[in-house]
mmCIF file with all atom_site columns, C-alpha atoms in Angstrom:
data_model
loop_
_atom_site.group_PDB
_atom_site.id
_atom_site.type_symbol
_atom_site.label_atom_id
_atom_site.label_alt_id
_atom_site.label_comp_id
_atom_site.label_asym_id
_atom_site.label_entity_id
_atom_site.label_seq_id
_atom_site.pdbx_PDB_ins_code
_atom_site.Cartn_x
_atom_site.Cartn_y
_atom_site.Cartn_z
_atom_site.occupancy
_atom_site.B_iso_or_equiv
_atom_site.pdbx_formal_charge
_atom_site.auth_seq_id
_atom_site.auth_comp_id
_atom_site.auth_asym_id
_atom_site.auth_atom_id
_atom_site.pdbx_PDB_model_num
ATOM 1   C CA . MET M 1 1   ? 90.077  88.042  69.344  1.00 44.00 ? 1   MET M CA 1
ATOM 2   C CA . SER M 1 2   ? 87.218  85.726  70.387  1.00 52.00 ? 2   SER M CA 1
ATOM 3   C CA . ASP M 1 3   ? 84.694  84.610  67.761  1.00 60.00 ? 3   ASP M CA 1
ATOM 4   C CA . LYS M 1 4   ? 82.001  84.233  70.410  1.00 70.00 ? 4   LYS M CA 1
ATOM 5   C CA . ALA M 1 5   ? 78.985  86.497  70.095  1.00 73.00 ? 5   ALA M CA 1
ATOM 6   C CA . PRO M 1 6   ? 78.678  89.114  72.854  1.00 82.00 ? 6   PRO M CA 1
ATOM 7   C CA . LEU M 1 7   ? 76.484  88.096  75.752  1.00 86.00 ? 7   LEU M CA 1
ATOM 8   C CA . ASP M 1 8   ? 73.008  89.591  75.859  1.00 91.00 ? 8   ASP M CA 1
ATOM 9   C CA . ALA M 1 9   ? 71.569  91.107  79.031  1.00 90.00 ? 9   ALA M CA 1
ATOM 10  C CA . ALA M 1 10  ? 70.119  87.789  80.211  1.00 95.00 ? 10  ALA M CA 1
ATOM 11  C CA . GLY M 1 11  ? 73.422  86.002  79.628  1.00 95.00 ? 11  GLY M CA 1
ATOM 12  C CA . ARG M 1 12  ? 75.387  88.643  81.506  1.00 95.00 ? 12  ARG M CA 1
ATOM 13  C CA . GLU M 1 13  ? 73.020  88.466  84.463  1.00 97.00 ? 13  GLU M CA 1
ATOM 14  C CA . ALA M 1 14  ? 73.172  84.664  84.516  1.00 97.00 ? 14  ALA M CA 1
ATOM 15  C CA . ILE M 1 15  ? 76.967  84.815  84.780  1.00 97.00 ? 15  ILE M CA 1
ATOM 16  C CA . ARG M 1 16  ? 76.759  87.480  87.487  1.00 98.00 ? 16  ARG M CA 1
ATOM 17  C CA . GLN M 1 17  ? 74.434  85.321  89.554  1.00 98.00 ? 17  GLN M CA 1
ATOM 18  C CA . ARG M 1 18  ? 76.764  82.333  89.203  1.00 98.00 ? 18  ARG M CA 1
ATOM 19  C CA . TYR M 1 19  ? 79.704  84.428  90.397  1.00 98.00 ? 19  TYR M CA 1
ATOM 20  C CA . LEU M 1 20  ? 77.730  85.319  93.509  1.00 97.00 ? 20  LEU M CA 1
ATOM 21  C CA . ALA M 1 21  ? 77.932  81.641  94.469  1.00 96.00 ? 21  ALA M CA 1
ATOM 22  C CA . VAL M 1 22  ? 81.745  81.322  94.314  1.00 97.00 ? 22  VAL M CA 1
ATOM 23  C CA . ASP M 1 23  ? 84.429  82.757  96.587  1.00 96.00 ? 23  ASP M CA 1
ATOM 24  C CA . THR M 1 24  ? 87.170  85.205  95.721  1.00 97.00 ? 24  THR M CA 1
ATOM 25  C CA . SER M 1 25  ? 89.685  82.704  97.108  1.00 96.00 ? 25  SER M CA 1
ATOM 26  C CA . ASN M 1 26  ? 88.766  80.119  94.467  1.00 96.00 ? 26  ASN M CA 1
ATOM 27  C CA . VAL M 1 27  ? 88.786  82.766  91.745  1.00 98.00 ? 27  VAL M CA 1
ATOM 28  C CA . ALA M 1 28  ? 92.266  83.858  92.873  1.00 98.00 ? 28  ALA M CA 1
ATOM 29  C CA . ASP M 1 29  ? 93.505  80.256  92.690  1.00 96.00 ? 29  ASP M CA 1
ATOM 30  C CA . VAL M 1 30  ? 92.137  79.893  89.161  1.00 97.00 ? 30  VAL M CA 1
ATOM 31  C CA . LEU M 1 31  ? 93.798  83.134  88.061  1.00 98.00 ? 31  LEU M CA 1
ATOM 32  C CA . ASP M 1 32  ? 97.096  81.919  89.550  1.00 97.00 ? 32  ASP M CA 1
ATOM 33  C CA . ALA M 1 33  ? 96.840  78.747  87.451  1.00 96.00 ? 33  ALA M CA 1
ATOM 34  C CA . LEU M 1 34  ? 96.226  80.881  84.364  1.00 98.00 ? 34  LEU M CA 1
ATOM 35  C CA . GLY M 1 35  ? 99.384  82.905  85.008  1.00 98.00 ? 35  GLY M CA 1
ATOM 36  C CA . LEU M 1 36  ? 97.633  85.985  86.418  1.00 98.00 ? 36  LEU M CA 1
ATOM 37  C CA . PRO M 1 37  ? 98.854  86.194  90.033  1.00 98.00 ? 37  PRO M CA 1
ATOM 38  C CA . ASP M 1 38  ? 98.342  89.932  90.592  1.00 98.00 ? 38  ASP M CA 1
ATOM 39  C CA . GLN M 1 39  ? 94.591  90.452  90.153  1.00 98.00 ? 39  GLN M CA 1
ATOM 40  C CA . GLY M 1 40  ? 93.740  90.829  93.841  1.00 98.00 ? 40  GLY M CA 1
ATOM 41  C CA . LEU M 1 41  ? 93.104  94.299  95.250  1.00 98.00 ? 41  LEU M CA 1
ATOM 42  C CA . ALA M 1 42  ? 94.733  95.780  98.343  1.00 98.00 ? 42  ALA M CA 1
ATOM 43  C CA . PRO M 1 43  ? 93.689  94.373  101.737 1.00 97.00 ? 43  PRO M CA 1
ATOM 44  C CA . SER M 1 44  ? 92.430  97.833  102.717 1.00 96.00 ? 44  SER M CA 1
ATOM 45  C CA . PHE M 1 45  ? 89.355  97.375  100.498 1.00 97.00 ? 45  PHE M CA 1
ATOM 46  C CA . GLY M 1 46  ? 86.479  96.352  102.719 1.00 96.00 ? 46  GLY M CA 1
ATOM 47  C CA . PRO M 1 47  ? 82.661  96.248  102.841 1.00 97.00 ? 47  PRO M CA 1
ATOM 48  C CA . TYR M 1 48  ? 80.599  99.243  103.942 1.00 95.00 ? 48  TYR M CA 1
ATOM 49  C CA . PRO M 1 49  ? 78.569  98.640  106.033 1.00 92.00 ? 49  PRO M CA 1
ATOM 50  C CA . ALA M 1 50  ? 80.486  95.681  107.441 1.00 91.00 ? 50  ALA M CA 1
ATOM 51  C CA . HIS M 1 51  ? 77.545  93.312  106.942 1.00 89.00 ? 51  HIS M CA 1
ATOM 52  C CA . VAL M 1 52  ? 77.126  94.161  103.254 1.00 86.00 ? 52  VAL M CA 1
ATOM 53  C CA . ASP M 1 53  ? 76.421  91.373  100.785 1.00 83.00 ? 53  ASP M CA 1
ATOM 54  C CA . ARG M 1 54  ? 79.146  90.279  98.401  1.00 94.00 ? 54  ARG M CA 1
ATOM 55  C CA . LEU M 1 55  ? 79.738  92.350  95.299  1.00 97.00 ? 55  LEU M CA 1
ATOM 56  C CA . ALA M 1 56  ? 79.668  90.955  91.756  1.00 98.00 ? 56  ALA M CA 1
ATOM 57  C CA . GLY M 1 57  ? 79.267  92.722  88.445  1.00 98.00 ? 57  GLY M CA 1
ATOM 58  C CA . TRP M 1 58  ? 80.740  94.056  85.249  1.00 98.00 ? 58  TRP M CA 1
ATOM 59  C CA . ALA M 1 59  ? 83.145  96.979  85.621  1.00 98.00 ? 59  ALA M CA 1
ATOM 60  C CA . TYR M 1 60  ? 82.020  100.484 84.699  1.00 98.00 ? 60  TYR M CA 1
ATOM 61  C CA . THR M 1 61  ? 85.046  102.655 85.367  1.00 98.00 ? 61  THR M CA 1
ATOM 62  C CA . ILE M 1 62  ? 85.149  106.221 86.692  1.00 97.00 ? 62  ILE M CA 1
ATOM 63  C CA . ARG M 1 63  ? 88.390  108.170 87.194  1.00 97.00 ? 63  ARG M CA 1
ATOM 64  C CA . GLY M 1 64  ? 89.063  111.420 89.037  1.00 95.00 ? 64  GLY M CA 1
ATOM 65  C CA . GLN M 1 65  ? 91.774  113.575 90.547  1.00 94.00 ? 65  GLN M CA 1
ATOM 66  C CA . MET M 1 66  ? 92.334  116.138 93.271  1.00 93.00 ? 66  MET M CA 1
ATOM 67  C CA . THR M 1 67  ? 91.346  119.455 91.666  1.00 89.00 ? 67  THR M CA 1
ATOM 68  C CA . PRO M 1 68  ? 90.293  122.557 93.627  1.00 88.00 ? 68  PRO M CA 1
ATOM 69  C CA . PHE M 1 69  ? 87.089  123.984 92.156  1.00 87.00 ? 69  PHE M CA 1
ATOM 70  C CA . PRO M 1 70  ? 84.153  126.136 93.308  1.00 86.00 ? 70  PRO M CA 1
ATOM 71  C CA . LEU M 1 71  ? 81.387  124.552 95.342  1.00 83.00 ? 71  LEU M CA 1
ATOM 72  C CA . GLY M 1 72  ? 78.241  123.688 93.435  1.00 81.00 ? 72  GLY M CA 1
ATOM 73  C CA . GLY M 1 73  ? 78.629  120.141 92.231  1.00 80.00 ? 73  GLY M CA 1
ATOM 74  C CA . ASP M 1 74  ? 80.595  118.021 89.775  1.00 87.00 ? 74  ASP M CA 1
ATOM 75  C CA . ALA M 1 75  ? 78.789  117.865 86.429  1.00 89.00 ? 75  ALA M CA 1
ATOM 76  C CA . GLU M 1 76  ? 81.218  115.283 85.065  1.00 91.00 ? 76  GLU M CA 1
ATOM 77  C CA . LYS M 1 77  ? 80.502  112.955 87.992  1.00 92.00 ? 77  LYS M CA 1
ATOM 78  C CA . MET M 1 78  ? 76.758  113.217 87.363  1.00 91.00 ? 78  MET M CA 1
ATOM 79  C CA . LYS M 1 79  ? 77.262  112.601 83.643  1.00 92.00 ? 79  LYS M CA 1
ATOM 80  C CA . ALA M 1 80  ? 79.474  109.579 84.310  1.00 93.00 ? 80  ALA M CA 1
ATOM 81  C CA . CYS M 1 81  ? 76.960  108.007 86.686  1.00 92.00 ? 81  CYS M CA 1
ATOM 82  C CA . GLN M 1 82  ? 74.168  108.370 84.131  1.00 92.00 ? 82  GLN M CA 1
ATOM 83  C CA . GLY M 1 83  ? 75.978  105.974 81.797  1.00 94.00 ? 83  GLY M CA 1
ATOM 84  C CA . VAL M 1 84  ? 75.793  103.003 84.164  1.00 97.00 ? 84  VAL M CA 1
ATOM 85  C CA . SER M 1 85  ? 73.829  99.960  82.944  1.00 96.00 ? 85  SER M CA 1
ATOM 86  C CA . PRO M 1 86  ? 72.128  97.040  84.737  1.00 97.00 ? 86  PRO M CA 1
ATOM 87  C CA . GLY M 1 87  ? 74.509  94.462  86.183  1.00 97.00 ? 87  GLY M CA 1
ATOM 88  C CA . GLU M 1 88  ? 77.455  96.849  86.326  1.00 98.00 ? 88  GLU M CA 1
ATOM 89  C CA . VAL M 1 89  ? 79.652  97.790  89.279  1.00 98.00 ? 89  VAL M CA 1
ATOM 90  C CA . THR M 1 90  ? 81.024  101.323 89.287  1.00 98.00 ? 90  THR M CA 1
ATOM 91  C CA . VAL M 1 91  ? 84.795  101.201 89.766  1.00 98.00 ? 91  VAL M CA 1
ATOM 92  C CA . TRP M 1 92  ? 86.111  104.495 91.177  1.00 98.00 ? 92  TRP M CA 1
ATOM 93  C CA . SER M 1 93  ? 89.796  105.316 90.734  1.00 97.00 ? 93  SER M CA 1
ATOM 94  C CA . GLY M 1 94  ? 91.843  108.406 91.500  1.00 91.00 ? 94  GLY M CA 1
ATOM 95  C CA . ASP M 1 95  ? 94.299  110.164 93.756  1.00 89.00 ? 95  ASP M CA 1
ATOM 96  C CA . GLY M 1 96  ? 91.851  111.377 96.365  1.00 86.00 ? 96  GLY M CA 1
ATOM 97  C CA . GLU M 1 97  ? 92.891  110.913 99.995  1.00 88.00 ? 97  GLU M CA 1
ATOM 98  C CA . GLY M 1 98  ? 90.717  111.709 102.983 1.00 93.00 ? 98  GLY M CA 1
ATOM 99  C CA . ILE M 1 99  ? 87.647  112.581 100.913 1.00 94.00 ? 99  ILE M CA 1
ATOM 100 C CA . CYS M 1 100 ? 84.627  110.554 99.799  1.00 95.00 ? 100 CYS M CA 1
ATOM 101 C CA . TYR M 1 101 ? 83.987  109.876 96.125  1.00 94.00 ? 101 TYR M CA 1
ATOM 102 C CA . PHE M 1 102 ? 80.232  109.531 96.609  1.00 91.00 ? 102 PHE M CA 1
ATOM 103 C CA . GLY M 1 103 ? 77.484  109.142 99.173  1.00 92.00 ? 103 GLY M CA 1
ATOM 104 C CA . GLU M 1 104 ? 73.864  108.131 99.576  1.00 93.00 ? 104 GLU M CA 1
ATOM 105 C CA . LEU M 1 105 ? 72.220  110.179 96.812  1.00 92.00 ? 105 LEU M CA 1
ATOM 106 C CA . ILE M 1 106 ? 74.592  109.063 94.061  1.00 93.00 ? 106 ILE M CA 1
ATOM 107 C CA . ALA M 1 107 ? 74.242  105.464 95.278  1.00 94.00 ? 107 ALA M CA 1
ATOM 108 C CA . ILE M 1 108 ? 70.446  105.777 94.954  1.00 95.00 ? 108 ILE M CA 1
ATOM 109 C CA . GLY M 1 109 ? 70.799  107.185 91.441  1.00 94.00 ? 109 GLY M CA 1
ATOM 110 C CA . MET M 1 110 ? 73.134  104.383 90.367  1.00 95.00 ? 110 MET M CA 1
ATOM 111 C CA . LYS M 1 111 ? 70.854  101.749 91.862  1.00 95.00 ? 111 LYS M CA 1
ATOM 112 C CA . GLU M 1 112 ? 67.900  103.198 89.935  1.00 95.00 ? 112 GLU M CA 1
ATOM 113 C CA . ARG M 1 113 ? 69.869  102.559 86.745  1.00 95.00 ? 113 ARG M CA 1
ATOM 114 C CA . GLY M 1 114 ? 70.412  98.902  87.657  1.00 97.00 ? 114 GLY M CA 1
ATOM 115 C CA . CYS M 1 115 ? 73.915  99.321  89.050  1.00 97.00 ? 115 CYS M CA 1
ATOM 116 C CA . VAL M 1 116 ? 74.653  96.481  91.475  1.00 97.00 ? 116 VAL M CA 1
ATOM 117 C CA . GLY M 1 117 ? 77.324  98.097  93.657  1.00 97.00 ? 117 GLY M CA 1
ATOM 118 C CA . ALA M 1 118 ? 80.539  100.082 93.785  1.00 97.00 ? 118 ALA M CA 1
ATOM 119 C CA . LEU M 1 119 ? 84.245  99.425  94.226  1.00 98.00 ? 119 LEU M CA 1
ATOM 120 C CA . VAL M 1 120 ? 85.991  102.557 95.487  1.00 98.00 ? 120 VAL M CA 1
ATOM 121 C CA . ASP M 1 121 ? 89.741  103.187 95.624  1.00 97.00 ? 121 ASP M CA 1
ATOM 122 C CA . GLY M 1 122 ? 89.039  106.013 98.026  1.00 96.00 ? 122 GLY M CA 1
ATOM 123 C CA . GLY M 1 123 ? 86.390  106.937 100.563 1.00 96.00 ? 123 GLY M CA 1
ATOM 124 C CA . ILE M 1 124 ? 82.621  106.915 100.980 1.00 96.00 ? 124 ILE M CA 1
ATOM 125 C CA . ARG M 1 125 ? 80.187  108.455 103.450 1.00 96.00 ? 125 ARG M CA 1
ATOM 126 C CA . ASP M 1 126 ? 76.488  108.089 104.396 1.00 96.00 ? 126 ASP M CA 1
ATOM 127 C CA . ILE M 1 127 ? 77.312  104.460 105.108 1.00 96.00 ? 127 ILE M CA 1
ATOM 128 C CA . SER M 1 128 ? 74.254  103.567 107.185 1.00 94.00 ? 128 SER M CA 1
ATOM 129 C CA . TRP M 1 129 ? 71.913  105.091 104.605 1.00 94.00 ? 129 TRP M CA 1
ATOM 130 C CA . ILE M 1 130 ? 73.663  103.328 101.723 1.00 94.00 ? 130 ILE M CA 1
ATOM 131 C CA . GLY M 1 131 ? 73.260  100.131 103.726 1.00 93.00 ? 131 GLY M CA 1
ATOM 132 C CA . GLU M 1 132 ? 69.514  100.681 103.923 1.00 93.00 ? 132 GLU M CA 1
ATOM 133 C CA . GLN M 1 133 ? 69.490  100.780 100.119 1.00 92.00 ? 133 GLN M CA 1
ATOM 134 C CA . LYS M 1 134 ? 71.093  97.303  100.092 1.00 92.00 ? 134 LYS M CA 1
ATOM 135 C CA . PHE M 1 135 ? 73.659  98.695  97.704  1.00 95.00 ? 135 PHE M CA 1
ATOM 136 C CA . PRO M 1 136 ? 76.962  96.843  98.279  1.00 96.00 ? 136 PRO M CA 1
ATOM 137 C CA . VAL M 1 137 ? 80.076  98.998  98.434  1.00 97.00 ? 137 VAL M CA 1
ATOM 138 C CA . PHE M 1 138 ? 83.695  97.952  98.918  1.00 97.00 ? 138 PHE M CA 1
ATOM 139 C CA . ALA M 1 139 ? 85.974  100.927 99.597  1.00 97.00 ? 139 ALA M CA 1
ATOM 140 C CA . ARG M 1 140 ? 89.372  101.707 101.126 1.00 96.00 ? 140 ARG M CA 1
ATOM 141 C CA . TYR M 1 141 ? 88.069  103.972 103.863 1.00 96.00 ? 141 TYR M CA 1
ATOM 142 C CA . ARG M 1 142 ? 85.132  106.035 105.149 1.00 96.00 ? 142 ARG M CA 1
ATOM 143 C CA . THR M 1 143 ? 85.134  109.772 105.714 1.00 96.00 ? 143 THR M CA 1
ATOM 144 C CA . PRO M 1 144 ? 82.612  112.580 106.274 1.00 96.00 ? 144 PRO M CA 1
ATOM 145 C CA . VAL M 1 145 ? 84.524  114.947 103.946 1.00 96.00 ? 145 VAL M CA 1
ATOM 146 C CA . GLN M 1 146 ? 82.859  115.504 100.557 1.00 93.00 ? 146 GLN M CA 1
ATOM 147 C CA . SER M 1 147 ? 84.633  115.569 97.196  1.00 92.00 ? 147 SER M CA 1
ATOM 148 C CA . ILE M 1 148 ? 82.955  118.788 95.986  1.00 91.00 ? 148 ILE M CA 1
ATOM 149 C CA . GLY M 1 149 ? 85.565  121.512 95.709  1.00 91.00 ? 149 GLY M CA 1
ATOM 150 C CA . ARG M 1 150 ? 88.378  118.977 96.177  1.00 93.00 ? 150 ARG M CA 1
ATOM 151 C CA . TRP M 1 151 ? 88.187  115.957 93.816  1.00 93.00 ? 151 TRP M CA 1
ATOM 152 C CA . LYS M 1 152 ? 86.699  115.937 90.346  1.00 93.00 ? 152 LYS M CA 1
ATOM 153 C CA . VAL M 1 153 ? 85.797  113.208 87.842  1.00 95.00 ? 153 VAL M CA 1
ATOM 154 C CA . ASN M 1 154 ? 87.825  113.537 84.634  1.00 94.00 ? 154 ASN M CA 1
ATOM 155 C CA . ALA M 1 155 ? 86.916  110.381 82.668  1.00 96.00 ? 155 ALA M CA 1
ATOM 156 C CA . CYS M 1 156 ? 84.692  107.338 82.568  1.00 97.00 ? 156 CYS M CA 1
ATOM 157 C CA . GLN M 1 157 ? 84.800  104.000 80.760  1.00 98.00 ? 157 GLN M CA 1
ATOM 158 C CA . VAL M 1 158 ? 88.573  104.109 80.385  1.00 98.00 ? 158 VAL M CA 1
ATOM 159 C CA . PRO M 1 159 ? 91.184  101.720 81.854  1.00 98.00 ? 159 PRO M CA 1
ATOM 160 C CA . VAL M 1 160 ? 91.907  102.666 85.460  1.00 98.00 ? 160 VAL M CA 1
ATOM 161 C CA . LEU M 1 161 ? 94.428  101.630 88.098  1.00 98.00 ? 161 LEU M CA 1
ATOM 162 C CA . MET M 1 162 ? 93.343  100.322 91.500  1.00 98.00 ? 162 MET M CA 1
ATOM 163 C CA . ARG M 1 163 ? 95.652  99.630  94.437  1.00 97.00 ? 163 ARG M CA 1
ATOM 164 C CA . GLY M 1 164 ? 96.751  95.996  94.385  1.00 98.00 ? 164 GLY M CA 1
ATOM 165 C CA . ALA M 1 165 ? 97.505  93.266  96.902  1.00 98.00 ? 165 ALA M CA 1
ATOM 166 C CA . THR M 1 166 ? 100.623 91.716  95.329  1.00 98.00 ? 166 THR M CA 1
ATOM 167 C CA . ALA M 1 167 ? 101.412 94.459  92.833  1.00 97.00 ? 167 ALA M CA 1
ATOM 168 C CA . ARG M 1 168 ? 101.284 98.219  93.241  1.00 97.00 ? 168 ARG M CA 1
ATOM 169 C CA . HIS M 1 169 ? 98.256  98.512  90.971  1.00 98.00 ? 169 HIS M CA 1
ATOM 170 C CA . VAL M 1 170 ? 95.716  96.331  89.181  1.00 98.00 ? 170 VAL M CA 1
ATOM 171 C CA . GLU M 1 171 ? 94.402  97.606  85.870  1.00 98.00 ? 171 GLU M CA 1
ATOM 172 C CA . VAL M 1 172 ? 90.630  97.485  85.473  1.00 98.00 ? 172 VAL M CA 1
ATOM 173 C CA . LYS M 1 173 ? 89.166  97.891  82.004  1.00 98.00 ? 173 LYS M CA 1
ATOM 174 C CA . PRO M 1 174 ? 85.511  98.522  81.171  1.00 98.00 ? 174 PRO M CA 1
ATOM 175 C CA . GLY M 1 175 ? 83.802  95.148  80.923  1.00 97.00 ? 175 GLY M CA 1
ATOM 176 C CA . ASP M 1 176 ? 86.150  93.303  83.283  1.00 98.00 ? 176 ASP M CA 1
ATOM 177 C CA . PHE M 1 177 ? 84.407  91.474  86.121  1.00 98.00 ? 177 PHE M CA 1
ATOM 178 C CA . ILE M 1 178 ? 84.574  92.488  89.789  1.00 98.00 ? 178 ILE M CA 1
ATOM 179 C CA . LEU M 1 179 ? 84.049  90.048  92.660  1.00 98.00 ? 179 LEU M CA 1
ATOM 180 C CA . ALA M 1 180 ? 84.354  90.963  96.341  1.00 98.00 ? 180 ALA M CA 1
ATOM 181 C CA . ASP M 1 181 ? 83.469  89.120  99.526  1.00 97.00 ? 181 ASP M CA 1
ATOM 182 C CA . GLU M 1 182 ? 84.691  88.632  103.096 1.00 95.00 ? 182 GLU M CA 1
ATOM 183 C CA . ASP M 1 183 ? 88.207  87.826  101.851 1.00 96.00 ? 183 ASP M CA 1
ATOM 184 C CA . GLY M 1 184 ? 88.618  90.910  99.672  1.00 97.00 ? 184 GLY M CA 1
ATOM 185 C CA . ALA M 1 185 ? 88.195  92.015  96.065  1.00 98.00 ? 185 ALA M CA 1
ATOM 186 C CA . ILE M 1 186 ? 89.547  90.668  92.783  1.00 98.00 ? 186 ILE M CA 1
ATOM 187 C CA . VAL M 1 187 ? 89.418  91.597  89.089  1.00 98.00 ? 187 VAL M CA 1
ATOM 188 C CA . ILE M 1 188 ? 88.737  89.055  86.324  1.00 98.00 ? 188 ILE M CA 1
ATOM 189 C CA . PRO M 1 189 ? 89.764  90.175  82.807  1.00 98.00 ? 189 PRO M CA 1
ATOM 190 C CA . ALA M 1 190 ? 86.820  90.356  80.412  1.00 97.00 ? 190 ALA M CA 1
ATOM 191 C CA . ASP M 1 191 ? 88.099  87.689  78.021  1.00 97.00 ? 191 ASP M CA 1
ATOM 192 C CA . LEU M 1 192 ? 88.493  85.171  80.862  1.00 98.00 ? 192 LEU M CA 1
ATOM 193 C CA . VAL M 1 193 ? 85.245  85.745  82.760  1.00 98.00 ? 193 VAL M CA 1
ATOM 194 C CA . GLU M 1 194 ? 83.500  82.548  81.648  1.00 97.00 ? 194 GLU M CA 1
ATOM 195 C CA . LYS M 1 195 ? 86.612  80.344  81.752  1.00 98.00 ? 195 LYS M CA 1
ATOM 196 C CA . VAL M 1 196 ? 87.474  81.459  85.277  1.00 98.00 ? 196 VAL M CA 1
ATOM 197 C CA . LEU M 1 197 ? 83.878  80.994  86.419  1.00 98.00 ? 197 LEU M CA 1
ATOM 198 C CA . VAL M 1 198 ? 83.638  77.388  85.226  1.00 98.00 ? 198 VAL M CA 1
ATOM 199 C CA . GLU M 1 199 ? 86.865  76.427  86.975  1.00 96.00 ? 199 GLU M CA 1
ATOM 200 C CA . ALA M 1 200 ? 85.941  78.326  90.158  1.00 96.00 ? 200 ALA M CA 1
ATOM 201 C CA . GLU M 1 201 ? 82.626  76.454  90.230  1.00 96.00 ? 201 GLU M CA 1
ATOM 202 C CA . ARG M 1 202 ? 84.525  73.169  89.900  1.00 93.00 ? 202 ARG M CA 1
ATOM 203 C CA . LEU M 1 203 ? 86.746  74.077  92.854  1.00 91.00 ? 203 LEU M CA 1
ATOM 204 C CA . THR M 1 204 ? 83.705  75.121  94.867  1.00 89.00 ? 204 THR M CA 1
ATOM 205 C CA . ALA M 1 205 ? 81.971  71.783  94.231  1.00 84.00 ? 205 ALA M CA 1
ATOM 206 C CA . THR M 1 206 ? 85.130  69.918  95.286  1.00 80.00 ? 206 THR M CA 1
ATOM 207 C CA . GLU M 1 207 ? 85.348  71.917  98.510  1.00 75.00 ? 207 GLU M CA 1
ATOM 208 C CA . VAL M 1 208 ? 81.724  71.090  99.299  1.00 70.00 ? 208 VAL M CA 1
ATOM 209 C CA . LEU M 1 209 ? 82.521  67.382  98.964  1.00 71.00 ? 209 LEU M CA 1
ATOM 210 C CA . ILE M 1 210 ? 85.633  67.702  101.137 1.00 65.00 ? 210 ILE M CA 1
ATOM 211 C CA . ARG M 1 211 ? 83.757  69.513  103.904 1.00 70.00 ? 211 ARG M CA 1
ATOM 212 C CA . LYS M 1 212 ? 81.033  66.883  103.831 1.00 69.00 ? 212 LYS M CA 1
ATOM 213 C CA . GLU M 1 213 ? 83.494  64.001  104.076 1.00 64.00 ? 213 GLU M CA 1
ATOM 214 C CA . LEU M 1 214 ? 85.490  65.720  106.826 1.00 71.00 ? 214 LEU M CA 1
ATOM 215 C CA . SER M 1 215 ? 82.288  66.123  108.821 1.00 71.00 ? 215 SER M CA 1
ATOM 216 C CA . GLN M 1 216 ? 81.671  62.393  108.387 1.00 67.00 ? 216 GLN M CA 1
ATOM 217 C CA . GLY M 1 217 ? 85.052  61.431  109.829 1.00 74.00 ? 217 GLY M CA 1
ATOM 218 C CA . LEU M 1 218 ? 87.499  61.609  106.940 1.00 65.00 ? 218 LEU M CA 1
ATOM 219 C CA . SER M 1 219 ? 90.865  62.893  108.174 1.00 70.00 ? 219 SER M CA 1
ATOM 220 C CA . LEU M 1 220 ? 92.537  65.894  106.610 1.00 65.00 ? 220 LEU M CA 1
ATOM 221 C CA . ALA M 1 221 ? 95.419  63.714  105.414 1.00 70.00 ? 221 ALA M CA 1
ATOM 222 C CA . GLU M 1 222 ? 92.967  61.333  103.759 1.00 66.00 ? 222 GLU M CA 1
ATOM 223 C CA . ALA M 1 223 ? 91.130  64.249  102.128 1.00 59.00 ? 223 ALA M CA 1
ATOM 224 C CA . LEU M 1 224 ? 94.351  65.676  100.718 1.00 65.00 ? 224 LEU M CA 1
ATOM 225 C CA . ALA M 1 225 ? 95.371  62.260  99.401  1.00 64.00 ? 225 ALA M CA 1
ATOM 226 C CA . LYS M 1 226 ? 91.971  61.833  97.743  1.00 62.00 ? 226 LYS M CA 1
ATOM 227 C CA . TYR M 1 227 ? 91.383  65.325  96.365  1.00 61.00 ? 227 TYR M CA 1
ATOM 228 C CA . GLY M 1 228 ? 94.824  66.906  96.279  1.00 62.00 ? 228 GLY M CA 1
ATOM 229 C CA . HIS M 1 229 ? 95.446  70.583  96.994  1.00 63.00 ? 229 HIS M CA 1
ATOM 230 C CA . VAL M 1 230 ? 92.370  72.806  96.695  1.00 59.00 ? 230 VAL M CA 1
#
């Protein structure tokens, strides 16, 4: 167990902002080097709307399952969403297919609590309206079909499984870090968040130098000889 004191709110936000400046590809390379090759999420996860900003934040997990129930709302979903804190990304997991896990109104409520986006192993709707809220969402699909009467939240802030890229599932625990951009989404374990960030920033700085020198006439072969594989 780490002897480091827990980060305060300012420290957590500082790390989140730094992650917004690195790419998932560099984070994936760092995780590979650390012996964690299966942290990437399935290629079907994508941004909604398509022009959404990248997603970065601390995981707040929500789990549900297909459960027929009377219309009238999902009290457990509302309760779960009320626990979200600033700087967190809601991570939605469950067996729902063809239905949305949430739409515009829940997104507004989460944003009011300081939530910085959502990662959804399922569907969303009200995409254009969520986009107007500038609330980044990465999900597997979109659908007009609501979850009420079909899919119900059964837990929050527990480890959840999300569909993976190189493994069937990726486990996400509360407090892990989520990063998503044009290349996809990836999960950084909580105890490695700072270590991975520092190395990803180093790779990013190296890539900036390589691009600059390539633009000034350095050949690719010369760049690889000088900087090695990046």
